[in-house]
Tab-separated table of C-alpha atoms in Angstrom:
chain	number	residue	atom	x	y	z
A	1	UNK	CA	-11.774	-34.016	24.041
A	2	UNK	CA	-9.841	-31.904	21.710
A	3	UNK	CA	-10.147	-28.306	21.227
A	4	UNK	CA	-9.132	-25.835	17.948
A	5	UNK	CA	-9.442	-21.921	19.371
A	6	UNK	CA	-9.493	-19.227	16.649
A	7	UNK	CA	-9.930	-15.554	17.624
A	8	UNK	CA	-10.578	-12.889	14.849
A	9	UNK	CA	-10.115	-9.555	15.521
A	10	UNK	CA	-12.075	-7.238	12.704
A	11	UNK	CA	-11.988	-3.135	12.495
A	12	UNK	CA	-16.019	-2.477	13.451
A	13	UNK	CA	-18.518	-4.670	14.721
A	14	UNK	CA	-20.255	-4.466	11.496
A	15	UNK	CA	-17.511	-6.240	9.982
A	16	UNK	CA	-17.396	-8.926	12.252
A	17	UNK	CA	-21.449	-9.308	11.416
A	18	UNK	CA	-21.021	-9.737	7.784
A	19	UNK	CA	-18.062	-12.262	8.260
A	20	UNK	CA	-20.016	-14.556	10.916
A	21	UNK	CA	-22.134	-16.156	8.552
A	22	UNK	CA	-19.365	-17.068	6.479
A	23	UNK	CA	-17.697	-18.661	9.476
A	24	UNK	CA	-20.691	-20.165	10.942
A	25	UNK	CA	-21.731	-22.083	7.671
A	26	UNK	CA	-18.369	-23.305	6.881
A	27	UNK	CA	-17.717	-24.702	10.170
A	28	UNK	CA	-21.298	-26.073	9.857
A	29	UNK	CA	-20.564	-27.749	7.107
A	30	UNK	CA	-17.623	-29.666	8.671
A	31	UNK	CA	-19.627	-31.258	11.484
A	32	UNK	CA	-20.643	-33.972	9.993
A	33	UNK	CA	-17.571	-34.603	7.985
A	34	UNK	CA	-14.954	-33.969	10.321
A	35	UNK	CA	-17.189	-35.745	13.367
A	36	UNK	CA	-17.439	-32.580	15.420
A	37	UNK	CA	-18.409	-33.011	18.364
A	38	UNK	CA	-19.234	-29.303	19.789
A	39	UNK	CA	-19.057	-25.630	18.175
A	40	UNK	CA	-19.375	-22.439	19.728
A	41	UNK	CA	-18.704	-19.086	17.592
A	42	UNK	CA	-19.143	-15.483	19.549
A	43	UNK	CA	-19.177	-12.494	18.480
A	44	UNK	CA	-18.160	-9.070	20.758
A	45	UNK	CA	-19.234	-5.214	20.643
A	46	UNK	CA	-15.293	-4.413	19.853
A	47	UNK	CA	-15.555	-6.515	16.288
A	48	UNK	CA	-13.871	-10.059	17.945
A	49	UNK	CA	-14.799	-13.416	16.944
A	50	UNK	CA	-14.267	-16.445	18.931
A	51	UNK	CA	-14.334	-19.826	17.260
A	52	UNK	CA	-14.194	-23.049	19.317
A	53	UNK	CA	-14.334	-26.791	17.800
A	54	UNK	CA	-14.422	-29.247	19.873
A	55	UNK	CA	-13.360	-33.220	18.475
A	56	UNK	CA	-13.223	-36.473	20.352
A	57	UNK	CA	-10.104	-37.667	18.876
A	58	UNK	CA	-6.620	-36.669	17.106
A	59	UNK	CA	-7.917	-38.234	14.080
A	60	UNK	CA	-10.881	-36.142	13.746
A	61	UNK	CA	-8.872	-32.747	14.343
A	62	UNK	CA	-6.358	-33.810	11.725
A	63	UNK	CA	-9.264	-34.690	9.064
A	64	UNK	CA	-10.730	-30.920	10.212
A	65	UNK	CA	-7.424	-29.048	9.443
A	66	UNK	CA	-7.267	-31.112	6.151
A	67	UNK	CA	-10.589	-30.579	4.444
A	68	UNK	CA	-11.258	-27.166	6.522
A	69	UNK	CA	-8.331	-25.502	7.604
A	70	UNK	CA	-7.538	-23.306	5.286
A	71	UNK	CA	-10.721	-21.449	5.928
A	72	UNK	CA	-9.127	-18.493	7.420
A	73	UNK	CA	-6.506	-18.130	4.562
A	74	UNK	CA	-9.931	-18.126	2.129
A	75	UNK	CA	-11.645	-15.333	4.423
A	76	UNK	CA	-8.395	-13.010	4.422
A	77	UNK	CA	-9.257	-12.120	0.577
A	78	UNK	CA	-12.126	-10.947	1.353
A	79	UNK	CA	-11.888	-9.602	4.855
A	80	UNK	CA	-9.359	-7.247	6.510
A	81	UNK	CA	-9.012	-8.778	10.308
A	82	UNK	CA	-6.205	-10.452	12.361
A	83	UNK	CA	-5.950	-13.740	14.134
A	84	UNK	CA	-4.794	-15.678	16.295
A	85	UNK	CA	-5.422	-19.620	17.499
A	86	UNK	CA	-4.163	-22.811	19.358
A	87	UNK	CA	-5.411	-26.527	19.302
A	88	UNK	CA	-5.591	-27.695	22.455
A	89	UNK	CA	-7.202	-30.758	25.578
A	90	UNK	CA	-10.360	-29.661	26.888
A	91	UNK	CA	-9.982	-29.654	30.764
A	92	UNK	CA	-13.639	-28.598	31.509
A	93	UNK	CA	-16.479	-27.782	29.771
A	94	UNK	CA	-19.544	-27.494	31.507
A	95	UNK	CA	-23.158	-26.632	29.675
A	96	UNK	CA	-26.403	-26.990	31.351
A	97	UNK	CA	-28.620	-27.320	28.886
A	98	UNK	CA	-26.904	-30.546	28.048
A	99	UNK	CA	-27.499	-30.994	31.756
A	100	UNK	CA	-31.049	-30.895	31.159
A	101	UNK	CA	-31.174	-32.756	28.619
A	102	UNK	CA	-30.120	-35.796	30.000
């Protein structure tokens, strides 16, 4: 499994809050399009937001970074924050509700 990390650092909390919708339905909406197969956003007290896609294959990242990866460039007119991000292989991911689930 494939992974794409992004970490955004914003000045307050409360701007972190009024950006993580934003995030959260534009990653949304590239689930089905882009085949993705797991995302996780976080948010922190210090204004940080972690963003973690996870894709079962090469093809899938590169269709994600195609059709969505400009999504940060978008955000940075409208919100002042910093960040920072890698694509990388999943080594181990554990989640046990998907655990129960099965």
């Amino acid at each position: 499994m494939l992974s794409k990390t992004y970490h955004l650092k914003f000045p307050s909390l409360d701007a972190a809050q009024i950006a993580a919708p934003f995030i959260t339905e534009i990653l949304g909406n590239a689930i089905p399009e882009c085949h993705v197969s797991g995302l996780t956003v976080m948010i922190g007290k210090e204004g940080d937001i972690s963003v973690n896609l996870f894709f079962p294959s090469i093809a899938d990242l590169k269709t994600f970074e195609k059709k969505h990866g400009g999504f940060i460039e978008t955000m940075k007119k409208t919100f002042l924050f910093r960040s920072t991000g890698f694509d990388g292989v999943c080594i181990f991911n554990f989640d046990g509700n998907a655990e129960d689930a099965a």
